[in-house]
Coordinates of C-alpha atoms in Angstrom, one line a residue:
M1 CA 102.0 90.8 126.6
T2 CA 102.3 94.2 124.9
L3 CA 100.5 97.1 126.5
I4 CA 99.1 99.3 123.8
P5 CA 98.6 102.9 124.5
P6 CA 94.9 104.0 124.2
A7 CA 95.6 106.6 121.6
S8 CA 97.5 104.0 119.4
D9 CA 94.5 101.6 120.0
G10 CA 92.1 104.1 118.8
A11 CA 94.2 104.9 115.7
L12 CA 93.9 101.2 114.6
S13 CA 90.1 100.9 114.9
S14 CA 87.9 101.6 112.1
Q15 CA 84.5 100.4 113.3
H16 CA 83.3 103.9 114.0
L17 CA 83.8 104.6 110.3
T18 CA 80.9 102.2 109.2
R19 CA 78.4 104.3 110.9
D20 CA 78.7 107.2 108.2
L21 CA 80.8 105.5 105.6
G22 CA 79.1 106.9 102.5
R23 CA 79.4 110.5 103.4
R24 CA 83.0 110.1 104.7
T25 CA 83.8 108.6 101.2
A26 CA 82.0 111.4 99.4
S27 CA 83.7 114.1 101.3
G28 CA 87.0 112.2 100.9
G29 CA 86.6 112.3 97.2
I30 CA 85.7 115.9 97.0
I31 CA 88.7 116.8 99.2
A32 CA 91.1 114.6 97.2
L33 CA 90.0 116.1 93.9
C34 CA 90.4 119.7 95.4
A35 CA 93.7 118.8 96.9
Q36 CA 95.0 117.4 93.8
A37 CA 94.0 120.4 91.7
L38 CA 95.8 122.6 94.3
I39 CA 99.0 120.4 94.3
L40 CA 99.1 120.7 90.4
L41 CA 98.7 124.3 90.3
T42 CA 101.3 124.7 93.0
Q43 CA 103.7 122.4 91.1
F44 CA 103.1 124.4 88.0
G45 CA 103.9 127.6 89.7
Y46 CA 107.0 126.3 91.3
M47 CA 108.4 124.8 88.1
A48 CA 107.5 128.1 86.1
L49 CA 109.5 130.1 88.8
M50 CA 112.4 127.6 89.0
A51 CA 112.6 127.6 85.2
R52 CA 113.5 131.2 85.4
L53 CA 116.0 130.9 88.3
L54 CA 117.9 127.7 86.9
K55 CA 119.2 126.5 83.7
P56 CA 117.8 123.5 81.7
D57 CA 121.1 121.7 82.4
D58 CA 120.2 121.8 86.3
F59 CA 116.8 120.1 85.6
G60 CA 118.5 117.5 83.5
L61 CA 121.0 116.6 86.1
V62 CA 118.4 116.1 88.8
A63 CA 116.2 114.1 86.3
M64 CA 119.2 111.8 85.6
A65 CA 119.9 111.2 89.3
A66 CA 116.2 110.7 90.0
S67 CA 115.8 108.0 87.3
A68 CA 118.2 105.8 89.5
T69 CA 116.6 106.6 92.8
A70 CA 113.1 106.2 91.5
F71 CA 113.8 102.8 90.1
V72 CA 115.1 101.6 93.5
G73 CA 112.3 103.5 95.3
V74 CA 109.5 101.5 93.6
F75 CA 110.3 98.7 96.2
A76 CA 110.6 101.0 99.2
D77 CA 107.0 100.4 100.5
L78 CA 106.7 96.9 99.5
G79 CA 102.9 97.3 99.4
L80 CA 102.7 97.3 103.2
S81 CA 100.9 100.6 103.3
M82 CA 98.0 98.9 101.3
V83 CA 98.0 96.1 103.8
T84 CA 97.2 98.5 106.7
I85 CA 94.5 100.2 104.5
Q86 CA 93.0 97.1 103.1
R87 CA 92.7 94.6 106.2
K88 CA 89.3 94.6 107.9
E89 CA 91.1 94.5 111.3
V90 CA 94.8 95.2 112.2
D91 CA 96.4 95.0 115.7
H92 CA 99.2 97.0 117.2
D93 CA 101.7 94.2 116.8
T94 CA 101.0 93.7 113.0
V95 CA 101.3 97.5 112.3
S96 CA 104.5 97.7 114.4
A97 CA 106.1 94.7 112.4
L98 CA 105.0 96.4 109.1
F99 CA 106.6 99.7 110.3
F100 CA 110.0 98.1 111.1
V101 CA 110.0 96.1 107.8
N102 CA 109.2 99.4 106.0
L103 CA 112.2 101.2 107.9
G104 CA 114.5 98.3 107.3
V105 CA 113.8 98.1 103.7
G106 CA 114.2 101.9 103.4
F107 CA 117.6 101.8 105.1
A108 CA 118.6 98.8 102.8
L109 CA 117.7 100.4 99.5
M110 CA 119.5 103.6 100.3
P111 CA 123.0 102.0 100.0
L112 CA 121.6 100.1 97.0
A113 CA 120.8 103.3 95.4
W114 CA 124.3 104.5 96.2
L115 CA 125.7 101.6 94.5
T116 CA 124.1 102.7 91.3
A117 CA 125.5 106.1 91.5
P118 CA 129.0 105.2 89.8
V119 CA 127.0 103.4 87.0
A120 CA 124.8 106.4 86.5
S121 CA 127.6 108.8 86.5
W122 CA 129.5 106.7 83.9
L123 CA 126.3 106.2 81.7
F124 CA 125.4 109.8 81.7
N125 CA 129.1 110.9 81.5
D126 CA 128.6 113.6 84.2
P127 CA 130.3 113.1 87.7
R128 CA 127.9 115.5 89.3
V129 CA 125.2 112.7 88.9
F130 CA 127.1 110.6 91.4
H131 CA 126.8 113.1 94.3
L132 CA 123.1 113.9 93.5
I133 CA 122.2 110.2 93.9
L134 CA 124.1 110.0 97.2
V135 CA 121.9 112.9 98.5
L136 CA 118.5 112.0 96.9
A137 CA 118.8 108.5 98.2
I138 CA 118.4 109.9 101.7
A139 CA 114.8 110.6 101.0
I140 CA 114.0 106.8 100.7
P141 CA 114.4 105.8 104.4
I142 CA 112.7 109.2 105.5
T143 CA 109.6 108.4 103.5
A144 CA 109.6 104.8 104.7
A145 CA 109.5 106.1 108.2
G146 CA 106.1 107.6 107.7
A147 CA 104.6 105.0 105.4
Q148 CA 102.5 103.3 108.2
H149 CA 101.4 106.7 109.8
K150 CA 100.3 107.7 106.3
A151 CA 98.3 104.4 105.9
L152 CA 96.6 104.9 109.2
L153 CA 95.4 108.3 108.2
I154 CA 93.8 106.9 105.0
R155 CA 92.6 103.9 106.8
N156 CA 90.7 106.2 109.3
M157 CA 89.5 108.4 106.5
R158 CA 91.2 111.6 107.8
W159 CA 91.3 113.3 104.5
V160 CA 91.9 116.9 105.6
S161 CA 94.9 115.7 107.6
L162 CA 96.3 113.5 104.9
H163 CA 96.0 116.1 102.1
G164 CA 97.0 119.0 104.4
V165 CA 100.3 117.2 105.0
N166 CA 100.8 116.5 101.4
L167 CA 100.1 120.0 100.4
G168 CA 102.1 121.5 103.4
S169 CA 105.2 119.4 102.7
L170 CA 105.2 120.4 99.0
L171 CA 105.1 124.1 99.9
C172 CA 107.9 123.7 102.5
G173 CA 110.0 121.9 99.9
F174 CA 109.3 124.4 97.3
A175 CA 110.1 127.3 99.6
V176 CA 113.6 125.8 100.4
G177 CA 114.1 125.2 96.8
I178 CA 113.4 128.7 95.6
A179 CA 115.3 130.2 98.6
M180 CA 118.4 128.3 97.6
A181 CA 118.0 129.0 94.0
W182 CA 117.1 132.7 94.3
G183 CA 119.0 133.7 97.5
W184 CA 122.1 131.6 97.3
D185 CA 122.4 130.3 93.8
F186 CA 122.7 126.6 94.7
K187 CA 121.7 125.8 91.2
Y188 CA 120.7 122.0 90.9
W189 CA 121.4 121.6 94.6
S190 CA 118.2 123.7 95.3
L191 CA 116.0 121.0 93.4
A192 CA 117.7 118.2 95.5
A193 CA 117.0 120.1 98.8
A194 CA 113.4 120.6 97.9
T195 CA 112.9 116.9 97.4
L196 CA 114.6 116.0 100.8
T197 CA 112.6 118.9 102.5
T198 CA 109.3 117.5 101.1
A199 CA 110.0 114.1 102.2
L200 CA 111.1 115.1 105.8
V201 CA 108.3 117.7 106.4
G202 CA 105.8 115.0 105.1
T203 CA 107.0 112.2 107.5
V204 CA 107.2 114.6 110.6
G205 CA 103.6 115.8 109.7
Q206 CA 102.2 112.3 109.5
W207 CA 103.8 111.4 112.8
M208 CA 102.3 114.5 114.5
L209 CA 98.8 113.8 112.9
S210 CA 98.6 110.2 113.7
P211 CA 98.6 109.2 117.4
W212 CA 99.9 105.7 116.7
R213 CA 103.4 104.9 117.8
P214 CA 105.5 101.6 117.0
T215 CA 106.5 99.3 119.8
K216 CA 108.6 96.1 120.2
V217 CA 106.9 93.3 118.2
A218 CA 105.8 90.6 120.6
N219 CA 104.6 88.1 117.8
W220 CA 105.4 88.2 114.1
K221 CA 103.1 85.5 113.3
N222 CA 100.1 87.8 112.1
A223 CA 102.5 90.0 110.1
R224 CA 103.6 87.1 107.8
S225 CA 100.3 87.0 105.8
A226 CA 100.3 90.8 105.7
I227 CA 103.8 90.9 104.4
N228 CA 102.9 88.4 101.9
F229 CA 100.1 90.5 100.6
G230 CA 102.2 93.5 100.4
I231 CA 105.0 91.7 98.4
N232 CA 102.3 90.6 95.9
Y233 CA 100.8 94.1 95.6
S234 CA 104.3 95.7 95.3
G235 CA 105.1 93.1 92.5
S236 CA 102.0 94.2 90.6
Q237 CA 103.0 97.9 91.1
F238 CA 106.6 97.2 89.9
T239 CA 105.3 95.2 87.0
N240 CA 103.0 98.2 86.0
Y241 CA 106.1 100.6 86.4
I242 CA 108.2 98.5 83.9
N243 CA 105.1 98.3 81.7
R244 CA 104.8 102.0 81.5
Q245 CA 108.5 102.6 80.9
S246 CA 109.0 99.9 78.2
D247 CA 107.2 102.2 75.5
N248 CA 109.6 105.1 76.2
V249 CA 112.7 102.7 76.1
L250 CA 111.7 101.2 72.8
I251 CA 110.8 104.6 71.0
G252 CA 114.0 106.1 72.4
W253 CA 116.1 103.1 71.2
K254 CA 114.5 102.8 67.7
S255 CA 113.4 106.5 66.8
G256 CA 115.7 108.7 69.0
P257 CA 114.9 111.5 71.5
G258 CA 113.0 113.6 69.0
E259 CA 110.2 111.1 68.4
L260 CA 110.3 110.1 72.2
G261 CA 109.7 113.9 73.0
F262 CA 106.6 114.0 70.9
Y263 CA 105.3 110.7 72.5
T264 CA 106.1 111.8 76.2
R265 CA 104.3 115.1 75.8
A266 CA 101.2 113.3 74.4
Y267 CA 101.3 110.7 77.1
S268 CA 101.5 113.4 79.9
L269 CA 98.2 115.0 78.5
F270 CA 96.7 111.5 78.1
M271 CA 97.3 110.8 81.8
L272 CA 95.6 114.0 83.1
P273 CA 92.2 112.5 83.7
I274 CA 93.7 109.6 85.4
T275 CA 95.9 112.0 87.6
L276 CA 93.2 114.6 88.3
V277 CA 90.1 112.4 88.8
S278 CA 90.5 108.6 88.8
G279 CA 93.6 108.5 91.1
P280 CA 92.1 110.6 93.8
I281 CA 88.8 108.8 93.6
G282 CA 90.4 105.4 93.8
S283 CA 92.4 106.5 96.9
V284 CA 89.0 107.0 98.8
I285 CA 87.1 104.2 97.1
I286 CA 89.5 101.4 98.1
P287 CA 89.3 102.2 101.8
M288 CA 85.6 102.2 101.6
L289 CA 85.2 98.9 99.8
S290 CA 87.9 97.3 102.2
R291 CA 85.7 98.2 105.2
L292 CA 82.7 96.4 103.5
Q293 CA 84.5 93.2 102.4
T294 CA 82.8 91.1 105.0
H295 CA 79.4 92.4 103.8
P296 CA 79.3 91.0 100.2
D297 CA 75.9 92.5 99.2
K298 CA 76.9 96.1 100.3
W299 CA 80.3 95.7 98.8
A300 CA 78.8 94.8 95.4
K301 CA 76.2 97.6 95.5
T302 CA 78.7 100.1 96.6
Y303 CA 81.2 99.0 94.0
L304 CA 78.8 99.3 91.1
S305 CA 77.6 102.8 92.3
A306 CA 81.2 104.0 92.7
M307 CA 82.0 102.6 89.3
R308 CA 79.1 104.5 87.6
L309 CA 79.8 107.8 89.3
T310 CA 83.5 107.6 88.3
L311 CA 82.6 107.0 84.7
M312 CA 80.0 109.8 85.0
V313 CA 82.8 112.3 85.6
N314 CA 85.6 110.7 83.6
T315 CA 83.7 109.7 80.2
I316 CA 83.0 113.5 79.3
L317 CA 86.8 114.2 79.8
C318 CA 87.6 111.2 77.7
I319 CA 85.4 112.4 74.8
L320 CA 86.8 116.1 75.1
I321 CA 90.3 114.9 74.9
T322 CA 89.7 112.4 72.0
V323 CA 87.9 114.9 69.7
N324 CA 90.1 117.9 70.6
A325 CA 93.5 116.1 70.7
Q326 CA 95.1 118.2 68.2
E327 CA 93.6 121.5 69.5
I328 CA 94.8 120.7 73.0
V329 CA 98.3 120.0 72.0
T330 CA 98.4 123.1 69.8
L331 CA 97.1 125.3 72.6
V332 CA 99.3 123.7 75.3
Y333 CA 102.6 123.1 73.3
G334 CA 102.3 125.3 70.0
E335 CA 102.0 124.5 66.4
S336 CA 105.5 122.8 66.2
W337 CA 104.1 120.0 68.3
S338 CA 101.4 118.9 65.9
K339 CA 102.8 115.3 65.7
S340 CA 102.1 114.9 69.5
G341 CA 98.4 115.7 68.6
V342 CA 98.2 112.7 66.4
I343 CA 99.8 110.5 69.1
L344 CA 97.4 111.9 71.7
M345 CA 94.4 111.2 69.5
I346 CA 95.5 107.5 69.2
L347 CA 96.4 107.1 72.8
S348 CA 93.0 108.8 74.0
L349 CA 91.1 106.0 72.2
S350 CA 92.0 103.8 75.1
L351 CA 91.5 106.5 77.7
I352 CA 88.0 105.2 78.8
T353 CA 89.1 101.6 78.8
S354 CA 92.4 102.6 80.8
I355 CA 90.3 104.2 83.6
S356 CA 87.7 101.3 83.5
G357 CA 90.6 98.9 84.0
Q358 CA 91.1 100.4 87.4
F359 CA 87.7 99.0 88.6
G360 CA 89.2 95.5 88.4
G361 CA 92.1 96.6 90.7
W362 CA 89.6 98.1 93.3
A363 CA 87.8 94.7 93.5
L364 CA 91.1 92.6 93.8
I365 CA 92.8 94.9 96.3
S366 CA 89.7 95.6 98.6
L367 CA 89.2 91.8 98.8
G368 CA 92.7 91.1 99.6
R369 CA 93.6 89.3 96.3
A370 CA 96.9 90.8 95.7
R371 CA 98.4 87.6 94.2
E372 CA 95.8 87.5 91.5
L373 CA 96.5 91.2 90.7
F374 CA 100.2 90.5 90.5
V375 CA 99.6 87.3 88.2
F376 CA 97.3 89.4 85.8
S377 CA 99.9 92.3 85.7
I378 CA 102.6 90.0 84.6
F379 CA 100.4 88.5 81.9
S380 CA 99.1 91.8 80.6
S381 CA 102.6 93.4 80.7
L382 CA 104.2 90.6 78.7
I383 CA 101.4 90.8 76.1
R384 CA 101.6 94.6 75.9
F385 CA 105.5 94.6 75.5
A386 CA 105.2 92.0 72.7
A387 CA 102.6 94.4 71.0
F388 CA 105.0 97.4 71.4
L389 CA 107.9 95.3 69.8
F390 CA 105.6 94.6 66.8
A391 CA 104.3 98.2 66.6
I392 CA 107.7 100.0 67.1
Q393 CA 108.3 99.6 63.2
W394 CA 105.7 102.4 62.8
G395 CA 107.3 104.7 65.4
A396 CA 105.6 106.5 68.2
S397 CA 102.2 106.4 66.6
G398 CA 102.4 102.6 66.2
V399 CA 103.2 102.1 69.9
A400 CA 100.4 104.4 70.9
L401 CA 98.0 102.2 68.8
G402 CA 99.4 99.2 70.4
W403 CA 98.7 100.7 73.7
S404 CA 95.1 101.4 72.7
I405 CA 94.3 98.1 71.3
T406 CA 95.9 96.1 74.2
S407 CA 93.8 98.3 76.7
W408 CA 90.5 97.4 74.9
V409 CA 91.5 93.8 75.3
F410 CA 92.7 93.8 78.9
T411 CA 89.9 95.8 80.6
P412 CA 87.1 93.3 80.0
M413 CA 89.5 90.4 80.9
L414 CA 90.3 92.0 84.1
W415 CA 86.7 92.6 84.9
F416 CA 85.9 88.9 84.3
Y417 CA 89.0 88.0 86.4
A418 CA 88.3 90.3 89.3
T419 CA 84.6 89.3 89.7
R420 CA 85.1 85.6 90.0
N421 CA 83.8 84.1 93.4
T422 CA 82.2 87.6 94.3
E423 CA 78.7 88.8 94.5
L424 CA 79.2 90.7 91.2
R425 CA 79.0 89.1 87.8
F426 CA 80.8 90.2 84.7
R427 CA 77.6 91.3 83.0
D428 CA 76.8 93.6 86.0
L429 CA 80.0 95.6 85.2
V430 CA 79.3 95.6 81.4
K431 CA 75.6 96.8 82.1
A432 CA 76.9 99.6 84.4
A433 CA 79.5 100.8 81.9
A434 CA 77.4 100.4 78.8
P435 CA 75.8 103.9 78.7
F436 CA 79.2 105.6 79.0
F437 CA 81.0 103.4 76.5
F438 CA 78.2 103.9 74.2
A439 CA 78.1 107.8 74.4
Y440 CA 81.9 107.7 74.0
I441 CA 81.8 105.8 70.9
V442 CA 78.9 107.7 69.3
A443 CA 80.7 111.0 70.0
F444 CA 83.8 109.6 68.4
C445 CA 82.2 108.3 65.4
L446 CA 80.2 111.4 64.8
F447 CA 83.2 113.6 64.9
R448 CA 85.3 111.1 62.8
V449 CA 82.7 111.0 60.2
G450 CA 82.4 114.9 60.2
N451 CA 86.0 115.1 59.6
L452 CA 85.8 112.5 56.7
V453 CA 83.2 114.4 54.9
G454 CA 84.9 117.6 55.2
I455 CA 82.8 119.3 58.0
S456 CA 85.1 122.1 59.4
F457 CA 84.7 123.4 63.0
K458 CA 87.1 126.3 62.3
V459 CA 84.4 129.0 62.3
L460 CA 85.6 131.1 65.3
P461 CA 88.2 133.5 65.2
L462 CA 90.2 132.2 68.0
Q463 CA 91.7 129.5 65.8
A464 CA 92.8 126.5 68.0
G465 CA 91.0 128.0 71.1
G466 CA 87.8 128.6 69.4
N467 CA 87.8 125.3 67.5
L468 CA 88.3 123.6 70.9
M469 CA 85.4 125.5 72.5
L470 CA 83.0 124.7 69.6
K471 CA 83.8 121.0 69.5
S472 CA 83.7 120.7 73.2
T473 CA 80.3 122.2 73.3
I474 CA 78.9 119.9 70.7
A475 CA 80.6 116.9 72.6
I476 CA 79.0 117.8 75.8
L477 CA 75.6 118.0 74.1
I478 CA 75.9 114.6 72.8
Y479 CA 76.9 113.3 76.2
A480 CA 74.0 114.9 77.7
I481 CA 71.6 113.4 75.2
F482 CA 72.9 109.9 75.5
V483 CA 73.8 109.7 79.2
V484 CA 72.4 112.4 81.4
A485 CA 69.0 113.2 79.8
P486 CA 67.3 109.7 79.8
Y487 CA 65.1 109.7 83.0
R488 CA 65.7 106.0 83.8
F489 CA 69.5 106.5 84.0
A490 CA 68.9 109.9 85.9
G491 CA 67.0 107.9 88.5
S492 CA 69.8 105.4 89.0
M493 CA 72.4 108.2 89.1
L494 CA 70.4 109.8 91.8
G495 CA 70.4 106.4 93.6
D496 CA 74.1 106.1 93.3
M497 CA 74.6 109.7 94.7
R498 CA 72.2 108.9 97.6
L499 CA 74.3 105.9 98.5
F500 CA 77.2 108.2 99.3
L501 CA 75.1 111.0 100.9
D502 CA 72.6 109.4 103.1
K503 CA 74.0 109.1 106.7
D504 CA 72.6 105.7 107.5
V505 CA 72.9 103.9 104.2
H506 CA 75.5 101.8 105.4
S507 CA 75.1 101.7 109.1
G508 CA 71.9 99.7 109.0
G509 CA 73.5 96.9 107.0
L510 CA 76.7 96.8 109.1
K511 CA 75.3 96.9 112.7
R512 CA 75.4 93.5 114.4

């Protein structure tokens, strides 16, 4: 029998969270959004400074090396962190087993990444890439060593600690990178050192803040089903990774680096609402839903409330990006990138469905149905790749249109697939999302008709900036009229917010 230290045992328990689950999730969402904004601002400042200290060649070299280590690193976690987050109950033996599997996989992938170094060096025709890969691969086992500790911080909803470590490790990494580039002129090695420092400080911080410590595994029986879940979840993540790279590969192969440059710049703007809002919100909603998986009624009610509130925030961003695509690109990149504006407009047609598709993942992951998520990701990736192959004849704009069309097809399919055998019905999700989709479609159609009949918004002297402000104001008014203003919906919105703010809203239903 393995003796478990009291501190470790407390780190695994999540029963105390159900007494105030709504408020913990609400505060976690706010903290995650603020932390994400701070991280993006910090990254922007760091890259702006490093761009003045280093040459473009230095960034290119690290990007070449990172392409090899990032591909191998997709497998590093094996989805085992999500196992610890998702399971209703976990014991010390199971988490220890997952820790040692994580660590073993990390140390196995490091030499595998080293084996890609000669190939990458030959492919990019630069021997410096070889040595960079050898160094960057060290971060894989370092990150793996803290994976379970990070998962336990998420499981216990210790949001301040979690995001404090993330931000602190980035600041330490950036400080080392700037010092090496500015003070000692280490060139591209300063970027590699920043990456390793961030990984090391992050892992050390996670160990310091989580009281759990691994011990020898007495029984691997319980870990087998957990590892199976992790492998299926990791498989879906890998399939999505390939899916998101296939468009770049096809455009680069068919149309060259210039067309790919326009596409990637548009895609980075397209991903902003997902990166800034949906990702952080999902990171706190999944643990909450996982705690409720044995209470189907509460799970379904919370799921729909979270879905509506997420759409409430995101739909207006989707509208603003869609109707201002050209102005946003001109403002951010300049007039010479106007082709990216066309691509962004086409991509943004699927922004609301891309965000809504994540709701299906919430349901499948929180209920432990990782295998079904893996199966759907394989199916959707194959269909989307076929669409890309057909659309590539029209260049980057054709691929963007292929992405948008398949997104509108896959989202309702995933909703239907995810709600099978649950307290939710497909029509529940449709009803919850309908006001937001309706407002998005109305706004898009009004602006599109305005463009077709020749209505010009360029009445302010600020050119692109003034045009963006005027169109955004009109879009916000349309959104307020069709979504926020109706009293009936405002009432349900307040009910959704109350679900996350009332202290006892979950405790009453979860006490035994």
